[in-house]
Amino acid sequence: MTQTYYTELLELNKDFVDITTALYRLKTFDQEELAKICKDIKSKMIETMKYTPDMILEMILIAAIHNRRYCKSYNAIYKNIFKEYSTLVDDKKCKQLNSLDLLDVNEGETIHRAIIDDDINSFLFLTEKYGFNKDQMLKYNFYPVKQGGYSLLELCCYHGSVNCFKLLRSKFDSEITPECLNFSFLSGNPSIMTECLNFQRPGEECMQYAIISHNIDFVTFLMNQYNLKIDLISCFKFHNFQAFLIYLDQTNDINQCFLYSSYFKSPRLFQYFISHGADINAKDSNDGMNAMHFAAINNQMYNVEILLSLGFDIKTKSSNGNTPLHYAALYNCIEMVEYLFAHGADINARNNIGLTPIYSATGQNCCRIVEFLISHGAKLYSKNEENFTPLHHASVLNCKEAAVVLLNHGEDINEISTVGMHSIHYAASYNSIQMVEFLISRGADINLKINNNTAALHIAAEKNYIELAEFLINHGADVNIKNRVGFTPLHRAAFLNHPEMIKILIKHGADIEAKDSYGYSSLAQAAINNCKEAAELLISLGADVKSEYLVVAAFQNCKEAAEILISHGADVNFKNSEGSPALIIAANHNSKEFTETLILHGADINLKSKSSLTALHYAAKTNSKETTELLISHGADVNAMNRDKWTPLHYAAIKNSKETAELLISHGADLNAKSSDGLTPLQYAKILRKNEVKELLISHGAEDISLPWCRL
């Protein structure tokens, strides 16, 4: 691209560039300057119909997040636009206004305030106070999201607070992280940037922050010095048209720029690319979207009109099967929806998962579009392959207003999906209390069950949705309702270790001793999953401690739960219906710690199962060397016999458990003990060709008696 074209395109979008630069590089609290920015936004962006008030407010919010020092100025601009166009903006923007208001609160003499203002005197004073932690991580709203918060040095880089930055480096040798370098390109302080570049190398995220800064010198520096590519998505996401042009100049990728040009709301820019050879059929390599899809997203009717005049198919689909109408509905572009329909768009076109445009509109709570689509023939029962209806979709995404429209037009509130869920179950699954309340008010059965007989209260209990559970109970949900396998909500809360949910359910009458289809109470469910807190709470609330639950805990190696049960009276020698005590089950599962816990609490180490096996038999059988050693050290009989007169060594022999066999022998196991069949461990080893154990037994002096009836 020649300099002439660059200048020409820049001039075409001068108003956009000037206003976005003023917003992203805002450095003033002066009311007159702020008033001028507001005036330009209204006259050059909103009144020209290029940008809606919603779009402008979102732009202000994004700029504010990346320039928090001037949050009061952003708040003033936001309020000015919001006040004048309040009837045209989305309700969500009111919540965002409240968020900006909170930033205006005076934070007092905090370390954060000192960094924001680069107040070196206050900062020095605070660092010298007793208890100051140089490694503290600060978490505040309205910063780019980062798990764990930001270090003091990172915040200095974000705000360009060079004096505080230098103090942290000289006094505490604070670490320069990759985030420090990223933020240095956002705030643009040369001293901070230079220091950070001495310790970190710029990457893709650094380029993104350079784009956000709207300092084109930073973008070109990273591009030229570090060979970093400009990210087109960041260009339009953060409204940087100049970076977009530099990308075009750098790559000469006219087709990709053509696709994304609709984001800048400039028909002349769109025309420019077509007139300079852009392929109108070009597709994005990631999702297969073409120019008409992007035009639909951005409500650019003129661009669509040009494409249609060039023979473009209005029903064209992206890789996921979405048509331009899907995208227009998804992005709440009512004018585009009307335009596309008027020009032949299929109102019931399905994407790859069977969703029609009405799903797109419903999921974004775009009521006007939902109304339009229904009134022009959109099918309310245009279920996808899973029988997932638009109302189900609204319930998942808590889109109450769209749900009202759907029900008013006759959609069935009790329609069931292939997975057996109704709208109330979808709403409960996503903790949408408002949607649940609305659905109940419109006749949804609060105790309705899905295919596995799970009700909404089961879902709330499983997911630990406390407020939702209380709401459901207060509105008539059966607190003891059972699913297909007999689980009550309390069973699920106990199994998943949700103490607060357990309290709520029992407070409202949940039966603490209710049994599931396996005969287990909620305490047993807690024991099965080793839920210590749940078990302790249930016992404190009166749950009956049954010794059989200890055996259940042994199957799952739930040591902590077992200790609680034992401390509350469970018999460590209790045998289940199959005649096995917990110790035998633990040994059979090679659960050394669980086995030791039982022994320390008095378990009979030589107690036998119904088939006369001891824990040591099972340990030998499963080659559990550590458990075998533990049992022997606590007095297990190494020559104990089952009803067939098999000793632990017999089991070690047939399983070829060499290490366990060696351990048994070293502790006095009878090498020549005979089973009821008259066979010794060595004979079994020979018959079954367990050569390692055979050699071991022979080396320790086992009698090598041949068997004439068996070919060895």
XYZ file of C-alpha atoms in Angstrom:
712
model
C 0.000 0.000 0.000
C 1.450 3.364 -1.025
C 1.739 6.368 1.271
C -0.933 8.042 -0.848
C -3.437 5.290 -0.130
C -2.504 5.267 3.566
C -3.115 9.006 3.797
C -6.309 8.726 1.778
C -7.766 5.972 3.965
C -6.712 7.774 7.112
C -8.485 10.893 5.896
C -11.624 8.881 5.078
C -11.823 7.821 8.718
C -10.358 10.944 10.320
C -13.297 11.529 12.658
C -13.181 7.961 13.922
C -9.410 8.067 14.444
C -9.515 11.430 16.226
C -12.296 10.413 18.603
C -10.968 6.945 19.444
C -7.473 8.351 19.998
C -8.919 11.010 22.293
C -10.734 8.329 24.286
C -7.954 5.779 24.600
C -5.239 8.384 25.254
C -7.317 10.496 27.610
C -5.074 12.504 29.962
C -7.322 15.250 31.292
C -9.885 16.110 33.951
C -10.687 19.454 32.304
C -14.459 19.783 31.876
C -14.230 21.809 28.664
C -12.021 19.229 26.992
C -14.337 16.441 28.116
C -17.352 18.371 26.818
C -15.662 18.668 23.412
C -15.070 14.922 23.276
C -18.749 14.343 24.092
C -19.828 16.788 21.404
C -17.636 15.117 18.782
C -18.915 11.673 19.706
C -22.518 12.770 19.320
C -22.142 14.745 16.110
C -19.581 12.609 14.276
C -20.414 9.083 15.411
C -23.923 8.755 16.847
C -25.852 11.317 14.809
C -24.223 10.095 11.593
C -25.741 6.670 12.395
C -22.333 5.009 12.193
C -22.362 3.965 15.834
C -25.238 3.357 18.227
C -25.166 4.834 21.740
C -24.663 1.283 23.055
C -21.545 0.877 20.929
C -20.134 4.199 22.102
C -20.768 3.406 25.767
C -19.023 0.060 25.339
C -16.087 1.842 23.702
C -15.830 4.264 26.646
C -15.906 1.375 29.102
C -13.114 -0.519 27.325
C -10.956 2.606 27.202
C -11.586 3.248 30.924
C -10.478 -0.259 31.911
C -7.113 0.408 30.278
C -6.667 3.928 31.645
C -7.996 3.783 35.204
C -6.220 6.904 36.443
C -8.776 8.966 34.520
C -11.848 6.992 35.559
C -13.608 10.184 36.713
C -13.234 11.665 33.254
C -14.556 8.514 31.616
C -17.419 8.511 34.077
C -18.323 12.061 33.079
C -18.286 11.192 29.357
C -20.270 8.009 29.938
C -22.937 9.830 31.962
C -23.221 12.562 29.361
C -23.871 10.081 26.537
C -26.071 7.850 28.687
C -28.247 10.745 29.819
C -28.884 12.034 26.313
C -29.587 8.634 24.760
C -30.994 6.740 27.762
C -34.113 5.663 25.883
C -31.976 4.006 23.215
C -29.478 2.105 25.352
C -29.544 -1.385 26.793
C -30.379 -1.842 30.490
C -26.956 -3.412 31.050
C -25.353 -0.043 30.408
C -26.990 1.273 33.577
C -25.123 -1.370 35.595
C -21.893 -0.370 33.894
C -22.594 3.223 34.881
C -22.862 2.099 38.496
C -19.495 0.360 38.158
C -17.893 3.561 36.924
C -19.506 5.462 39.797
C -17.840 3.117 42.266
C -14.446 4.027 40.851
C -15.076 7.624 41.809
C -15.020 6.722 45.499
C -12.000 8.257 47.231
C -9.680 5.413 48.211
C -7.936 7.491 50.870
C -4.281 7.055 51.722
C -3.858 3.560 50.303
C -0.878 2.130 48.493
C -3.094 1.848 45.431
C -4.014 5.524 45.516
C -0.361 6.492 45.863
C 0.536 4.435 42.783
C -2.335 5.865 40.728
C -1.187 9.422 41.504
C 2.527 8.511 41.419
C 2.689 10.206 44.830
C 6.223 9.275 45.837
C 6.015 10.838 49.318
C 2.872 8.931 50.287
C 4.215 5.801 48.658
C 7.520 5.999 50.556
C 5.669 6.576 53.834
C 3.446 3.540 53.270
C 6.376 1.288 52.356
C 8.109 2.191 55.626
C 5.116 1.358 57.800
C 5.338 -1.745 59.969
C 4.004 -4.832 58.220
C 4.449 -3.553 54.670
C 4.616 -6.481 52.255
C 6.648 -5.717 49.158
C 5.314 -8.879 47.490
C 1.636 -8.174 48.063
C -0.754 -8.785 45.187
C -3.601 -6.310 44.784
C -6.992 -7.163 43.335
C -9.233 -4.377 42.113
C -12.197 -4.166 39.817
C -11.888 -2.420 36.501
C -8.464 -3.637 35.491
C -7.645 -6.110 32.734
C -8.446 -9.479 34.293
C -5.550 -11.419 35.800
C -5.751 -14.462 38.038
C -4.308 -13.672 41.442
C -4.122 -9.899 41.105
C -1.243 -7.553 40.304
C 2.061 -6.825 42.009
C 2.890 -3.267 43.059
C 5.428 -2.987 40.254
C 2.896 -4.183 37.670
C 0.452 -1.509 38.814
C 3.188 1.107 38.510
C 3.731 0.000 34.914
C -0.010 0.077 34.203
C -0.327 3.661 35.466
C 3.045 4.848 34.180
C 3.985 5.788 37.754
C 7.699 6.126 37.170
C 8.646 7.487 40.614
C 6.978 4.641 42.496
C 8.422 2.221 39.939
C 11.985 3.424 40.551
C 11.559 3.231 44.322
C 10.344 -0.376 44.164
C 13.246 -1.322 41.912
C 15.950 0.434 43.948
C 14.666 -0.321 47.444
C 13.104 -3.771 47.065
C 14.503 -5.052 43.763
C 10.933 -5.854 42.714
C 10.738 -8.349 39.866
C 9.983 -7.134 36.355
C 7.436 -9.611 35.025
C 6.090 -10.066 31.478
C 2.993 -8.190 32.677
C 5.215 -5.244 33.608
C 6.463 -5.021 30.040
C 2.956 -5.402 28.612
C 1.648 -2.590 30.799
C 4.604 -0.352 30.018
C 3.431 -0.242 26.402
C -0.055 0.629 27.617
C 0.926 3.591 29.799
C 3.815 4.602 27.563
C 6.349 5.912 30.075
C 9.746 5.724 28.285
C 11.824 5.112 31.434
C 9.621 2.247 32.587
C 9.492 0.768 29.107
C 13.281 0.862 28.680
C 13.888 -0.793 32.050
C 11.335 -3.527 31.349
C 12.866 -4.255 27.943
C 16.158 -4.983 29.716
C 14.549 -7.952 31.475
C 11.684 -9.172 29.298
C 11.186 -9.787 25.597
C 7.965 -8.535 23.993
C 5.413 -11.065 22.758
C 1.942 -11.100 21.231
C 0.279 -9.738 24.374
C 2.697 -6.838 24.367
C 1.606 -5.982 20.828
C -2.007 -6.113 21.959
C -1.342 -3.533 24.680
C 0.502 -1.346 22.199
C -2.606 -1.445 20.000
C -4.798 -0.575 22.997
C -2.556 2.389 23.815
C -3.346 3.934 20.403
C 0.295 5.011 20.226
C 1.169 4.016 16.690
C 4.904 4.461 17.340
C 4.779 1.600 19.852
C 3.022 -0.629 17.334
C 5.584 0.024 14.592
C 8.464 -0.350 17.078
C 7.342 -3.849 18.078
C 6.659 -4.741 14.471
C 10.048 -3.593 13.192
C 12.333 -4.394 16.123
C 10.798 -7.674 17.297
C 9.049 -8.897 14.158
C 5.719 -9.061 15.968
C 2.574 -9.264 13.876
C -0.312 -6.889 14.356
C -3.412 -8.729 15.536
C -6.361 -7.670 13.388
C -8.898 -8.724 15.995
C -7.256 -6.408 18.532
C -7.390 -3.582 15.987
C -11.166 -3.595 15.744
C -11.793 -4.758 19.318
C -9.888 -1.734 20.613
C -10.886 0.588 17.766
C -7.389 1.212 16.398
C -7.799 2.061 12.724
C -4.210 3.215 12.259
C -2.856 -0.145 13.422
C -5.274 -1.772 10.977
C -3.761 0.262 8.136
C -0.227 -0.588 9.217
C -1.179 -4.274 9.169
C -2.386 -3.816 5.595
C 0.848 -2.051 4.692
C 2.941 -4.728 6.402
C 1.203 -7.802 4.977
C -0.590 -6.574 1.865
C -3.306 -9.018 2.970
C -6.098 -7.121 1.283
C -8.606 -9.979 1.559
C -8.343 -10.321 5.336
C -8.555 -6.553 5.772
C -11.552 -6.504 3.464
C -13.336 -9.049 5.667
C -12.713 -7.074 8.856
C -13.321 -3.641 7.353
C -17.018 -3.696 8.309
C -15.995 -3.310 11.956
C -14.923 0.254 11.224
C -18.387 1.207 9.925
C -17.036 2.891 6.795
C -18.743 2.050 3.465
C -16.028 3.982 1.637
C -13.386 1.747 3.196
C -15.352 -1.324 2.113
C -15.605 0.053 -1.425
C -11.903 0.861 -1.435
C -10.954 -2.771 -0.916
C -13.335 -4.023 -3.616
C -12.052 -1.456 -6.094
C -8.476 -2.516 -5.327
C -8.985 -6.184 -6.070
C -10.231 -7.763 -2.855
C -11.824 -11.169 -3.408
C -15.457 -10.691 -2.389
C -15.709 -14.450 -1.790
C -12.762 -14.512 0.624
C -13.335 -16.396 3.886
C -11.784 -16.103 7.308
C -9.435 -19.043 7.841
C -10.641 -19.638 11.406
C -14.418 -19.841 11.044
C -15.200 -19.604 7.351
C -17.026 -16.298 7.708
C -17.188 -14.102 4.618
C -17.727 -10.398 3.990
C -21.517 -10.644 4.230
C -21.319 -12.317 7.641
C -19.061 -9.547 8.944
C -21.302 -6.884 7.424
C -24.328 -8.451 9.142
C -22.570 -8.473 12.523
C -21.801 -4.778 12.171
C -25.209 -3.742 10.816
C -23.623 -2.455 7.593
C -26.563 -2.541 5.190
C -24.662 -0.631 2.515
C -21.956 -3.294 2.454
C -24.563 -6.044 2.138
C -26.241 -4.109 -0.647
C -22.950 -3.912 -2.566
C -22.355 -7.635 -2.134
C -25.866 -8.513 -3.289
C -25.407 -6.321 -6.358
C -22.308 -8.369 -7.131
C -24.279 -11.619 -6.994
C -23.502 -12.662 -3.426
C -25.742 -15.393 -1.945
C -27.749 -13.991 0.977
C -28.030 -17.514 2.417
C -24.264 -18.067 2.506
C -23.053 -20.067 5.513
C -19.923 -19.970 7.677
C -18.096 -23.102 8.838
C -20.556 -23.596 11.707
C -23.501 -23.225 9.370
C -24.589 -19.745 10.439
C -26.128 -17.461 7.811
C -25.896 -13.640 7.803
C -29.357 -13.657 9.410
C -28.036 -15.775 12.289
C -25.275 -13.233 12.900
C -27.542 -10.197 12.612
C -29.909 -11.752 15.156
C -27.031 -12.712 17.444
C -25.644 -9.170 17.491
C -29.059 -7.520 17.921
C -28.970 -5.741 14.567
C -32.708 -5.310 13.990
C -32.309 -3.156 10.882
C -30.039 -5.769 9.331
C -32.474 -8.557 10.225
C -35.289 -6.688 8.498
C -33.097 -5.931 5.474
C -31.895 -9.504 5.059
C -35.407 -10.918 5.373
C -36.714 -8.418 2.830
C -34.032 -9.611 0.415
C -34.780 -13.315 0.693
C -32.961 -14.611 3.775
C -34.299 -17.946 5.055
C -35.865 -17.165 8.429
C -35.748 -20.840 9.465
C -32.266 -21.683 8.183
C -30.463 -24.140 10.453
C -26.796 -24.088 11.389
C -24.673 -27.192 11.943
C -26.286 -27.976 15.311
C -29.795 -27.311 14.088
C -30.286 -23.821 15.517
C -32.261 -21.210 13.568
C -31.909 -17.402 13.800
C -34.598 -17.250 16.499
C -32.192 -19.080 18.825
C -29.536 -16.455 18.150
C -31.938 -13.643 19.022
C -33.354 -15.452 22.056
C -29.917 -16.161 23.496
C -29.069 -12.456 23.417
C -32.471 -11.396 24.778
C -33.127 -9.444 21.578
C -36.886 -9.153 22.012
C -37.586 -6.944 19.008
C -35.828 -9.410 16.757
C -37.614 -12.377 18.350
C -40.937 -10.596 17.745
C -39.986 -9.794 14.164
C -38.874 -13.334 13.379
C -42.006 -14.914 14.852
C -44.311 -12.468 13.095
C -42.596 -13.274 9.799
C -42.818 -17.036 10.031
C -40.070 -18.253 12.355
C -41.050 -21.637 13.760
C -41.326 -21.712 17.543
C -40.860 -25.460 17.522
C -37.842 -25.458 15.265
C -36.123 -27.942 17.571
C -32.618 -29.067 16.860
C -31.533 -32.702 16.935
C -31.683 -32.689 20.737
C -35.206 -31.209 20.788
C -33.681 -28.083 22.310
C -36.250 -25.303 21.872
C -35.819 -21.508 21.833
C -37.379 -21.415 25.320
C -34.793 -23.897 26.571
C -32.142 -21.610 25.110
C -33.637 -18.568 26.856
C -33.746 -20.513 30.133
C -30.074 -21.456 29.910
C -29.022 -17.856 29.298
C -31.479 -16.229 31.719
C -33.161 -14.260 28.943
C -36.462 -13.578 30.663
C -37.747 -10.914 28.276
C -37.213 -13.170 25.271
C -38.949 -15.992 27.138
C -41.970 -13.734 27.663
C -42.200 -13.162 23.916
C -41.884 -16.881 23.175
C -44.567 -17.899 25.668
C -46.878 -15.112 24.559
C -46.643 -16.549 21.074
C -47.531 -20.041 22.258
C -44.346 -21.962 22.983
C -45.026 -24.862 25.374
C -43.437 -24.279 28.772
C -43.297 -28.035 29.431
C -41.624 -29.027 26.166
C -38.988 -31.673 26.875
C -35.578 -32.037 25.212
C -33.979 -35.298 24.121
C -31.954 -35.407 27.349
C -35.222 -35.182 29.253
C -34.899 -31.632 30.528
C -37.586 -28.968 30.670
C -37.049 -25.215 30.731
C -37.112 -25.103 34.540
C -34.277 -27.654 34.683
C -32.154 -25.654 32.255
C -32.743 -22.505 34.290
C -31.854 -24.316 37.526
C -28.705 -25.798 35.976
C -27.425 -22.289 35.295
C -28.571 -20.856 38.638
C -31.004 -18.479 36.940
C -33.295 -17.696 39.873
C -35.146 -14.976 38.006
C -35.859 -17.337 35.134
C -36.978 -20.103 37.494
C -39.312 -17.651 39.220
C -40.680 -16.487 35.889
C -41.251 -20.030 34.630
C -43.076 -20.970 37.827
C -45.244 -17.863 37.484
C -46.149 -19.064 34.000
C -47.157 -22.523 35.180
C -43.988 -24.621 35.214
C -44.184 -27.540 37.673
C -41.533 -26.969 40.332
C -41.295 -30.714 41.058
C -41.158 -31.771 37.426
C -38.541 -34.473 36.834
C -36.200 -35.102 33.931
C -35.620 -38.568 32.453
C -33.584 -39.818 35.399
C -36.232 -38.410 37.752
C -34.028 -35.510 38.818
C -35.931 -32.396 39.877
C -34.806 -28.772 39.975
C -34.017 -29.064 43.701
C -31.665 -31.986 43.006
C -29.826 -29.768 40.533
C -29.573 -26.907 43.028
C -28.269 -29.287 45.709
C -25.675 -30.838 43.389
C -24.355 -27.494 42.218
C -24.549 -25.935 45.693
C -26.836 -23.126 44.562
C -27.932 -22.038 48.045
C -30.221 -19.156 47.085
C -31.867 -21.175 44.349
C -32.495 -24.093 46.718
C -34.131 -21.813 49.287
C -36.213 -20.191 46.579
C -37.407 -23.560 45.267
C -38.263 -24.856 48.736
C -40.106 -21.652 49.638
C -42.133 -22.008 46.449
C -43.218 -25.579 47.069
C -40.383 -27.861 45.996
C -40.519 -31.278 47.680
C -37.436 -31.336 49.882
C -37.453 -35.163 49.999
C -38.118 -35.777 46.313
C -36.254 -38.819 44.951
C -34.634 -39.479 41.592
C -34.485 -42.803 39.763
C -31.970 -44.362 42.176
C -33.653 -42.951 45.239
C -31.347 -40.012 45.854
C -32.919 -37.067 47.635
C -31.398 -33.573 47.340
C -29.790 -34.256 50.736
C -28.087 -37.375 49.377
C -26.555 -35.311 46.575
C -25.455 -32.491 48.891
C -23.832 -35.013 51.244
C -22.057 -36.915 48.467
C -20.659 -33.673 47.035
C -19.693 -32.243 50.446
C -21.881 -29.136 50.495
C -22.281 -28.355 54.242
C -24.276 -25.147 53.782
C -26.682 -26.893 51.435
C -27.086 -29.712 53.963
C -28.044 -27.185 56.642
C -30.599 -25.514 54.375
C -32.220 -28.797 53.358
C -32.464 -30.153 56.900
C -33.721 -26.795 58.162
C -36.592 -27.135 55.713
C -37.476 -30.689 56.665
C -35.184 -32.993 54.703
C -35.269 -36.548 56.093
C -31.764 -37.179 57.363
C -32.339 -40.952 57.404
C -33.991 -41.255 53.978
C -32.570 -44.279 52.138
C -31.716 -44.495 48.464
C -32.304 -47.569 46.307
C -29.113 -49.134 47.720
C -30.242 -48.632 51.294
C -27.813 -45.794 51.957
C -28.585 -42.670 53.942
C -27.046 -39.263 53.312
C -24.342 -40.085 55.888
C -23.427 -43.199 53.919
C -23.181 -41.078 50.773
C -20.828 -38.701 52.573
C -18.714 -41.663 53.726
C -18.578 -43.170 50.227
C -17.037 -39.965 48.864
C -14.830 -39.243 51.904
C -16.681 -36.001 52.624
C -15.398 -35.232 56.103
C -17.222 -31.919 56.632
C -20.522 -33.320 55.406
C -20.195 -36.426 57.586
C -19.385 -34.438 60.730
C -22.262 -32.052 60.095
C -24.800 -34.828 59.473
C -23.761 -36.631 62.653
C -24.023 -33.385 64.632
C -27.528 -32.960 63.231
C -28.591 -36.403 64.406
C -27.692 -38.826 61.631
C -27.576 -42.457 62.781
C -24.015 -43.788 62.611
C -24.316 -47.330 61.285
C -21.298 -49.616 61.357
C -22.067 -50.824 57.838
C -21.110 -47.355 56.579
C -17.555 -48.069 57.714
C -17.432 -51.037 55.339
C -18.787 -48.811 52.572
C -16.029 -46.274 53.289
C -13.439 -49.062 53.085
C -14.451 -49.897 49.521
C -13.587 -46.327 48.475
C -10.519 -45.933 50.745
C -12.183 -43.020 52.544
C -9.887 -42.773 55.566
C -11.053 -39.419 56.957
C -14.709 -40.387 56.795
C -13.887 -43.713 58.466
C -12.176 -41.968 61.378
C -15.255 -39.827 61.929
C -17.546 -42.865 61.872
C -15.318 -44.778 64.305
C -15.080 -41.794 66.649
C -18.875 -41.766 66.752
C -19.301 -45.422 67.588
C -18.999 -47.443 64.388
C -17.853 -51.029 65.119
C -14.492 -51.607 63.413
C -15.153 -55.358 63.305
C -18.613 -55.130 61.761
C -19.153 -57.513 58.843
C -21.307 -56.679 55.850
C -23.907 -58.992 54.315
C -21.132 -60.881 52.529
C -19.327 -61.492 55.805
C -16.433 -59.110 55.198
C -15.233 -56.573 57.785
C -13.724 -53.235 56.775
C -10.168 -54.495 57.434
C -10.437 -57.265 54.856
C -11.893 -54.909 52.257
C -9.120 -52.370 52.886
C -6.445 -55.058 52.572
C -8.004 -56.404 49.393
C -7.822 -52.884 47.886
C -4.212 -52.362 49.031
C -5.313 -49.405 51.152
C -2.414 -49.298 53.583
C -3.402 -46.077 55.363
C -7.005 -47.164 55.756
C -5.843 -50.560 57.041
C -3.565 -48.888 59.583
C -6.371 -46.613 60.771
C -8.595 -49.623 61.444
C -5.816 -51.475 63.272
C -5.057 -48.457 65.464
C -8.732 -48.314 66.377
C -8.803 -51.929 67.517
C -9.705 -53.964 64.456
C -9.246 -57.732 64.961
C -6.317 -58.390 62.669
C -7.092 -62.089 62.268
C -10.841 -61.721 61.809
C -12.051 -63.931 58.981
C -14.534 -63.428 56.186
C -17.402 -65.782 55.361
C -14.946 -67.884 53.343
C -12.484 -67.914 56.272
C -9.998 -65.530 54.674
C -8.073 -63.054 56.819
C -6.871 -59.629 55.767
C -3.410 -61.147 55.249
C -4.817 -63.663 52.766
C -6.201 -60.777 50.707
C -3.005 -58.748 50.933
C -1.006 -61.740 49.690
C -3.562 -62.457 47.009
C -3.215 -58.917 45.587
C 0.589 -58.762 46.052
C 0.207 -55.815 48.421
C 3.669 -55.857 49.942
C 3.271 -52.745 52.129
C -0.097 -53.845 53.483
C 1.264 -57.346 54.086
C 4.177 -55.914 56.048
C 1.842 -53.696 58.077
C -0.466 -56.590 58.966
C 2.406 -58.856 59.990
C 3.945 -56.108 62.132
C 0.669 -55.913 64.043
C 0.426 -59.635 64.674
C -1.312 -61.117 61.668
C -1.048 -64.923 61.612
C 1.169 -65.765 58.623
C -0.075 -69.363 58.688
C -3.783 -68.655 59.016
C -5.872 -71.037 56.920
C -9.112 -70.566 55.091
C -11.720 -73.316 54.888
C -9.694 -74.998 52.129
C -6.595 -74.810 54.334
C -4.908 -72.255 52.107
C -2.376 -70.020 53.851
C -1.378 -66.535 52.660
C 1.694 -68.180 51.095
C -0.542 -70.359 48.919
C -2.152 -67.202 47.527
C 1.207 -65.535 46.975
C 2.325 -68.638 45.052
C -0.616 -68.853 42.669
C -0.450 -65.098 41.996
C 3.326 -65.253 41.450
C 3.678 -62.513 44.089
C 7.396 -62.917 44.696
C 7.937 -59.923 47.013
C 4.962 -60.768 49.193
C 5.980 -64.437 49.317
C 9.494 -63.469 50.407
C 8.054 -61.273 53.145
C 5.802 -64.075 54.407
C 8.676 -66.560 54.401
C 10.924 -64.166 56.332
C 8.245 -63.982 59.021
C 7.844 -67.712 59.463
C 5.348 -68.820 56.862
C 5.168 -72.619 56.635
C 6.801 -73.504 53.303
C 5.233 -76.946 53.250
C 1.727 -76.204 54.498
C -0.792 -78.337 52.654
C -4.206 -77.322 51.433
C -7.231 -79.604 51.722
C -6.168 -80.895 48.294
C -2.864 -81.917 49.818
C -0.850 -79.364 47.832
C 1.900 -77.063 49.081
C 2.574 -73.523 47.821
C 5.483 -74.890 45.733
C 3.291 -77.489 44.080
C 0.734 -74.848 43.135
C 3.524 -72.661 41.750
C 4.781 -75.543 39.612
C 1.323 -76.520 38.386
C 0.515 -72.939 37.373
C 4.045 -72.278 36.071
C 4.693 -69.394 38.465
C 8.430 -69.723 37.997
C 9.654 -66.740 40.043
C 7.851 -67.872 43.184
C 8.764 -71.497 42.459
C 12.488 -70.654 42.454
C 12.071 -68.538 45.589
C 10.330 -71.335 47.487
C 12.945 -73.889 46.433
C 15.769 -71.528 47.440
C 14.259 -71.286 50.923
C 14.043 -75.066 51.340
C 10.520 -75.950 50.326
C 10.092 -79.706 49.757
C 10.050 -80.358 46.014
C 7.563 -83.218 45.868
C 6.613 -84.342 42.371
C 3.041 -85.069 41.400
C 2.698 -88.098 39.158
C -0.784 -87.043 37.998
C 0.432 -83.719 36.674
C 2.929 -83.026 33.861
C 5.225 -80.305 35.162
